[in-house]
JSON list of C-alpha atoms in Angstrom, two decimals:
[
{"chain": "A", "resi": 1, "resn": "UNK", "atom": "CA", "xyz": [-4.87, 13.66, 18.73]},
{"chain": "A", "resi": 2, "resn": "UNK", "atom": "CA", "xyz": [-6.43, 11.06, 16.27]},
{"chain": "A", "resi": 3, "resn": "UNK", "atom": "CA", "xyz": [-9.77, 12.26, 16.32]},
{"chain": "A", "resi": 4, "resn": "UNK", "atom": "CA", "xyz": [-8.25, 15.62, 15.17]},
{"chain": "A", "resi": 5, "resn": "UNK", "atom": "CA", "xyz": [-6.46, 13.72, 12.18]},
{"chain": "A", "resi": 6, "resn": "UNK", "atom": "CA", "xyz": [-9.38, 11.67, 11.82]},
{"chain": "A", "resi": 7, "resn": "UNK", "atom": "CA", "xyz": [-10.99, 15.17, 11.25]},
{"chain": "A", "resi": 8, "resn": "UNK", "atom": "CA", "xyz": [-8.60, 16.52, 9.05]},
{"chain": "A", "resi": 9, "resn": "UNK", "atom": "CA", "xyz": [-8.28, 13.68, 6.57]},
{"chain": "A", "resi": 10, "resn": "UNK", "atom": "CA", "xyz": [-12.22, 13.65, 6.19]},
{"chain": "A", "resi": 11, "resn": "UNK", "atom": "CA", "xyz": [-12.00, 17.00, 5.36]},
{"chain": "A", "resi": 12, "resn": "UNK", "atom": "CA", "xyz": [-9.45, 16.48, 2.39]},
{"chain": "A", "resi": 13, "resn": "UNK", "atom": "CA", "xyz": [-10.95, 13.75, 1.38]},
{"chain": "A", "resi": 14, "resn": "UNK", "atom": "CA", "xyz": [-14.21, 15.71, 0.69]},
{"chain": "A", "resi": 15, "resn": "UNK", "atom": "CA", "xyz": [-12.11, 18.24, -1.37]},
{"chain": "A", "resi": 16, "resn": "UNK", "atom": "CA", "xyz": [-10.18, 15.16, -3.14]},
{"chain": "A", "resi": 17, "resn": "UNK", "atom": "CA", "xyz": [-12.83, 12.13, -2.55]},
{"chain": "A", "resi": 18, "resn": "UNK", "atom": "CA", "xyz": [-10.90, 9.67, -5.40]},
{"chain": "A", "resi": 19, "resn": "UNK", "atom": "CA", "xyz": [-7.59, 10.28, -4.09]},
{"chain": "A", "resi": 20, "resn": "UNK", "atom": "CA", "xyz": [-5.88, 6.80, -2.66]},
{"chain": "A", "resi": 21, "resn": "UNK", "atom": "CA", "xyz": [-3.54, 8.29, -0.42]},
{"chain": "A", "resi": 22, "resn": "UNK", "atom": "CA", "xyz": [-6.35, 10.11, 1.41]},
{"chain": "A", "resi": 23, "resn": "UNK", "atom": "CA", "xyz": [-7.94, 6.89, 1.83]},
{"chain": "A", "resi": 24, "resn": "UNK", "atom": "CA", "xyz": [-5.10, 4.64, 2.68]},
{"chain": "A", "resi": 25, "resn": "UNK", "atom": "CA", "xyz": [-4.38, 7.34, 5.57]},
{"chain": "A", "resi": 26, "resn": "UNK", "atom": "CA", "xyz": [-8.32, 6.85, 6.84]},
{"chain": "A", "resi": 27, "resn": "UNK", "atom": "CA", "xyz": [-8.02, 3.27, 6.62]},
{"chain": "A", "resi": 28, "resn": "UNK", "atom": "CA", "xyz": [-4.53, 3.76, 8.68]},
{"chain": "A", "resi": 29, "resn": "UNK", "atom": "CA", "xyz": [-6.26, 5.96, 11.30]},
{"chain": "A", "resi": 30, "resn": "UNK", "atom": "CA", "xyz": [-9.34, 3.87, 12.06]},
{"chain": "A", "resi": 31, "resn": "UNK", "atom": "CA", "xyz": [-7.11, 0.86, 12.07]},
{"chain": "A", "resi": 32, "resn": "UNK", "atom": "CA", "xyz": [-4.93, 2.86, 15.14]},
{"chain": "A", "resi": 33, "resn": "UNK", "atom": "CA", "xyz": [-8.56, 3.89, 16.57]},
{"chain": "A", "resi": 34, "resn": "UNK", "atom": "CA", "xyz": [-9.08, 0.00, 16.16]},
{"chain": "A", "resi": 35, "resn": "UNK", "atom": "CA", "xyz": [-12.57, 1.16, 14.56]},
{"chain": "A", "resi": 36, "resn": "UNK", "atom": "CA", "xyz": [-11.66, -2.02, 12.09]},
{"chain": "A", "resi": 37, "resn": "UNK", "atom": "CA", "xyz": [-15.39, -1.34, 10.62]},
{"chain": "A", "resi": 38, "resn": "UNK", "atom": "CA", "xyz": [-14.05, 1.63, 9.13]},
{"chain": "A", "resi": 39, "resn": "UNK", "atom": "CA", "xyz": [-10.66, 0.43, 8.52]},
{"chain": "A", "resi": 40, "resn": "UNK", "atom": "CA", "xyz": [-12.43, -2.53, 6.52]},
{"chain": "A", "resi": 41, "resn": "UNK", "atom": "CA", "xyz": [-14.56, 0.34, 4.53]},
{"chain": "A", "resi": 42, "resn": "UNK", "atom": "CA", "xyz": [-11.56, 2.21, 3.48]},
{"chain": "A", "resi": 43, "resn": "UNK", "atom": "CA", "xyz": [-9.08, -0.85, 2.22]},
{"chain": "A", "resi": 44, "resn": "UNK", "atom": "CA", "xyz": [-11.63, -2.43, 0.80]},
{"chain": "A", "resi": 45, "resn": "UNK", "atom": "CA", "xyz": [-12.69, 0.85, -1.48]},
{"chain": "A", "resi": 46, "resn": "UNK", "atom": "CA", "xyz": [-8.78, 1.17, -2.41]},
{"chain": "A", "resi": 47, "resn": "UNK", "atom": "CA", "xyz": [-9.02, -2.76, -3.33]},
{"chain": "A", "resi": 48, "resn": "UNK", "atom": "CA", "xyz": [-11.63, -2.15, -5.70]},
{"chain": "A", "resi": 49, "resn": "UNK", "atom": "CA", "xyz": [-11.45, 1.31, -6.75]},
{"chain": "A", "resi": 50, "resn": "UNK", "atom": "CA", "xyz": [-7.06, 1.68, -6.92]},
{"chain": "A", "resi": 51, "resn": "UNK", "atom": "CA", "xyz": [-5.77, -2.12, -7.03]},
{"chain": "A", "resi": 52, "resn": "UNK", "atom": "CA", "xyz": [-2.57, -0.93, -8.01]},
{"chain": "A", "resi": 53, "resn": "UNK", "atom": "CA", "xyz": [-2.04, 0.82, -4.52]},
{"chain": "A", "resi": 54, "resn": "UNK", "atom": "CA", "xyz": [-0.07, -1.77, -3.52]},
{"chain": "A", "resi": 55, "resn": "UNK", "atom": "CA", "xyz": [0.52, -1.67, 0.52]},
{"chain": "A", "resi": 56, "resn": "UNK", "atom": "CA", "xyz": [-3.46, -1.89, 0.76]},
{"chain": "A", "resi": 57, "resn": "UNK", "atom": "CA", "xyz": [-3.21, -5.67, 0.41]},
{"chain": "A", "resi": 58, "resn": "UNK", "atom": "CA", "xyz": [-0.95, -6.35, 3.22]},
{"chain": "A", "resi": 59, "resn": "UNK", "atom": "CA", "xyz": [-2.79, -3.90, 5.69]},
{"chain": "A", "resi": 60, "resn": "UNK", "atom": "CA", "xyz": [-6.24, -5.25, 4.73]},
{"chain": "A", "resi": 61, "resn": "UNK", "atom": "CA", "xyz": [-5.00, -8.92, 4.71]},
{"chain": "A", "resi": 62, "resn": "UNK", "atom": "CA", "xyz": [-3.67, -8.31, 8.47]},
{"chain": "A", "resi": 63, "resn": "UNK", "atom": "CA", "xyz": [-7.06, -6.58, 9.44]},
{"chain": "A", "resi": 64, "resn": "UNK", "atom": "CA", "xyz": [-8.69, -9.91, 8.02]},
{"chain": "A", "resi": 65, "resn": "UNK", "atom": "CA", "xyz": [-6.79, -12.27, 10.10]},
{"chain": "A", "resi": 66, "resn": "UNK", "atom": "CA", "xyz": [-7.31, -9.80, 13.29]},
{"chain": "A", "resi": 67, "resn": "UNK", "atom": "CA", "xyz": [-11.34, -10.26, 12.49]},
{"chain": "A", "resi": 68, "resn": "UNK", "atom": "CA", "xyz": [-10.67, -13.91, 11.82]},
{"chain": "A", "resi": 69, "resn": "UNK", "atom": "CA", "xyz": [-11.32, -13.66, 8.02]},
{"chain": "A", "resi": 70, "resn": "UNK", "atom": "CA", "xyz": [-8.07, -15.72, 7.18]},
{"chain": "A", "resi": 71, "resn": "UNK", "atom": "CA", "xyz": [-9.12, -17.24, 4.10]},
{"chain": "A", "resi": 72, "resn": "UNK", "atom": "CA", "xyz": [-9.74, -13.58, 2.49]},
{"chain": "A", "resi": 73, "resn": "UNK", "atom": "CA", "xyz": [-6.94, -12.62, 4.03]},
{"chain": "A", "resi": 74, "resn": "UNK", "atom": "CA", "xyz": [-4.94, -15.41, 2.23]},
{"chain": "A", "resi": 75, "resn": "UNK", "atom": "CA", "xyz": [-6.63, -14.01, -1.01]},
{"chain": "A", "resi": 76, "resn": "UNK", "atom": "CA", "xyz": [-5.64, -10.39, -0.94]},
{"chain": "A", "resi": 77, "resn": "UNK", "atom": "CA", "xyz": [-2.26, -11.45, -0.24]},
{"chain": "A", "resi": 78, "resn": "UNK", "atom": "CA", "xyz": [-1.94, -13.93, -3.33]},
{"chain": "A", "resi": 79, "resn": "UNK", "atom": "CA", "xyz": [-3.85, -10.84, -4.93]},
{"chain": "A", "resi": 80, "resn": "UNK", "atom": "CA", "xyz": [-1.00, -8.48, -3.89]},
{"chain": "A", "resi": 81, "resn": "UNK", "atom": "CA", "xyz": [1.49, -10.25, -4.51]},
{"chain": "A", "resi": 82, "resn": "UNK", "atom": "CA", "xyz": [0.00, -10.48, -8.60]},
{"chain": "A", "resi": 83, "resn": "UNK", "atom": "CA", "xyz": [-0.05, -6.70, -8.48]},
{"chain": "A", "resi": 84, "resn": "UNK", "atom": "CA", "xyz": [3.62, -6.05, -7.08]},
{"chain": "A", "resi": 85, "resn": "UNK", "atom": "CA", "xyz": [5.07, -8.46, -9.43]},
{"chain": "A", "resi": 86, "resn": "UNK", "atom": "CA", "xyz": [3.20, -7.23, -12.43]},
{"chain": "A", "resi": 87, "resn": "UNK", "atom": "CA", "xyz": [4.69, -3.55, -11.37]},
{"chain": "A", "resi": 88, "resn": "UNK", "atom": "CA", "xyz": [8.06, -5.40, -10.69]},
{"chain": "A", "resi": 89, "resn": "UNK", "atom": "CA", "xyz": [7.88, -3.99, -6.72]},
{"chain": "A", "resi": 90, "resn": "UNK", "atom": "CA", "xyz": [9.94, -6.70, -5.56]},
{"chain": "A", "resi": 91, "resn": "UNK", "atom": "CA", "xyz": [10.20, -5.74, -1.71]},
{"chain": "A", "resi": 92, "resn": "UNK", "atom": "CA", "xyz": [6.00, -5.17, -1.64]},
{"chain": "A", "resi": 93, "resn": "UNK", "atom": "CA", "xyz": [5.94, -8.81, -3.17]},
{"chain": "A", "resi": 94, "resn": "UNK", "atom": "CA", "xyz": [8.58, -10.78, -0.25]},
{"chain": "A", "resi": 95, "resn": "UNK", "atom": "CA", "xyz": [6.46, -8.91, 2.02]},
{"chain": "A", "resi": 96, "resn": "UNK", "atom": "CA", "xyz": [3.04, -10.37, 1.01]},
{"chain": "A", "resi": 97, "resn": "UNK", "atom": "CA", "xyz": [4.97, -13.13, -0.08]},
{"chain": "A", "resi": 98, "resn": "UNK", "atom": "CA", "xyz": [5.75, -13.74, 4.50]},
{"chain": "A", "resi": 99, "resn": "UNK", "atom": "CA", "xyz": [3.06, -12.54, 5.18]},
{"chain": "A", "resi": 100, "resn": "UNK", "atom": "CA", "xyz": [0.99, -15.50, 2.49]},
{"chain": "A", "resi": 101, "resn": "UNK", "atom": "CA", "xyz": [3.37, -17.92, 3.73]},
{"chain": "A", "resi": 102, "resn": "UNK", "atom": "CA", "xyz": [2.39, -17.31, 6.96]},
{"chain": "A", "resi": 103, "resn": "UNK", "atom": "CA", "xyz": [-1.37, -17.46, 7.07]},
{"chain": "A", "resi": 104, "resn": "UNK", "atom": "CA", "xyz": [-0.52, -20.59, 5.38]},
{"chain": "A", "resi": 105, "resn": "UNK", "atom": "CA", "xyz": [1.46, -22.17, 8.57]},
{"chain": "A", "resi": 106, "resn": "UNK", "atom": "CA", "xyz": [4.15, -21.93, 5.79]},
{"chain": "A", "resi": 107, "resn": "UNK", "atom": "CA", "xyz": [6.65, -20.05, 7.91]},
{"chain": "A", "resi": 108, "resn": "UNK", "atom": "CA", "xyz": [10.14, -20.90, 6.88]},
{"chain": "A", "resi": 109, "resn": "UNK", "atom": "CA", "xyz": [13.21, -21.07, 9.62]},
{"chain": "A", "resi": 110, "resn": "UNK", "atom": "CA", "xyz": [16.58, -19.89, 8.52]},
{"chain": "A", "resi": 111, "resn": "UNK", "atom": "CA", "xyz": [18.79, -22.79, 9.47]}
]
């Protein structure tokens, strides 16, 4: 069943090769495929090429700490969380912001 998603999204992304949805969605399915090489290929275009699609950062900063990148992954998350504040997307910035504090050993208990 992926590898007939896989197939179709390829095929609308020839049609449509800029669009960042149609990326994202690759990214998403080799991610699930756990083809990270791919995955990494896809967020990484949406990083440079779209930086205002903000749920890249937190996908490609948890594919970083998965291939034990952690200091990148750090960075795209203080990068998102620039990005969602500047385009006042306050629940995309707590989430980096967790997810930041996190690969930080910042993790906060509620008391």
């Amino acid at each position: 069943m992926h590898h007939i998603r896989l197939q179709k999204l390829l095929d609308f992304l020839k049609n449509e090769p800029e669009d960042p949805f149609l990326k994202y969605a690759l990214a998403t399915e080799y991610f699930n495929l756990n083809d990270y090489k791919n995955a990494l290929l896809y967020y990484e275009d949406l990083i440079t090429n779209h930086p205002d699609y903000i749920g890249t950062y937190y996908h490609l900063g948890k594919l970083y700490e998965i291939i034990d990148r952690k200091p990148e992954a750090i960075e795209i998350y203080r990068k998102g969380m620039e990005y969602a504040r500047r385009k006042g997307d306050n629940h995309a910035f707590s989430e980096l912001q967790t997810v930041f504090n996190s690969a930080n050993g910042l993790d906060y208990e509620d008391d």
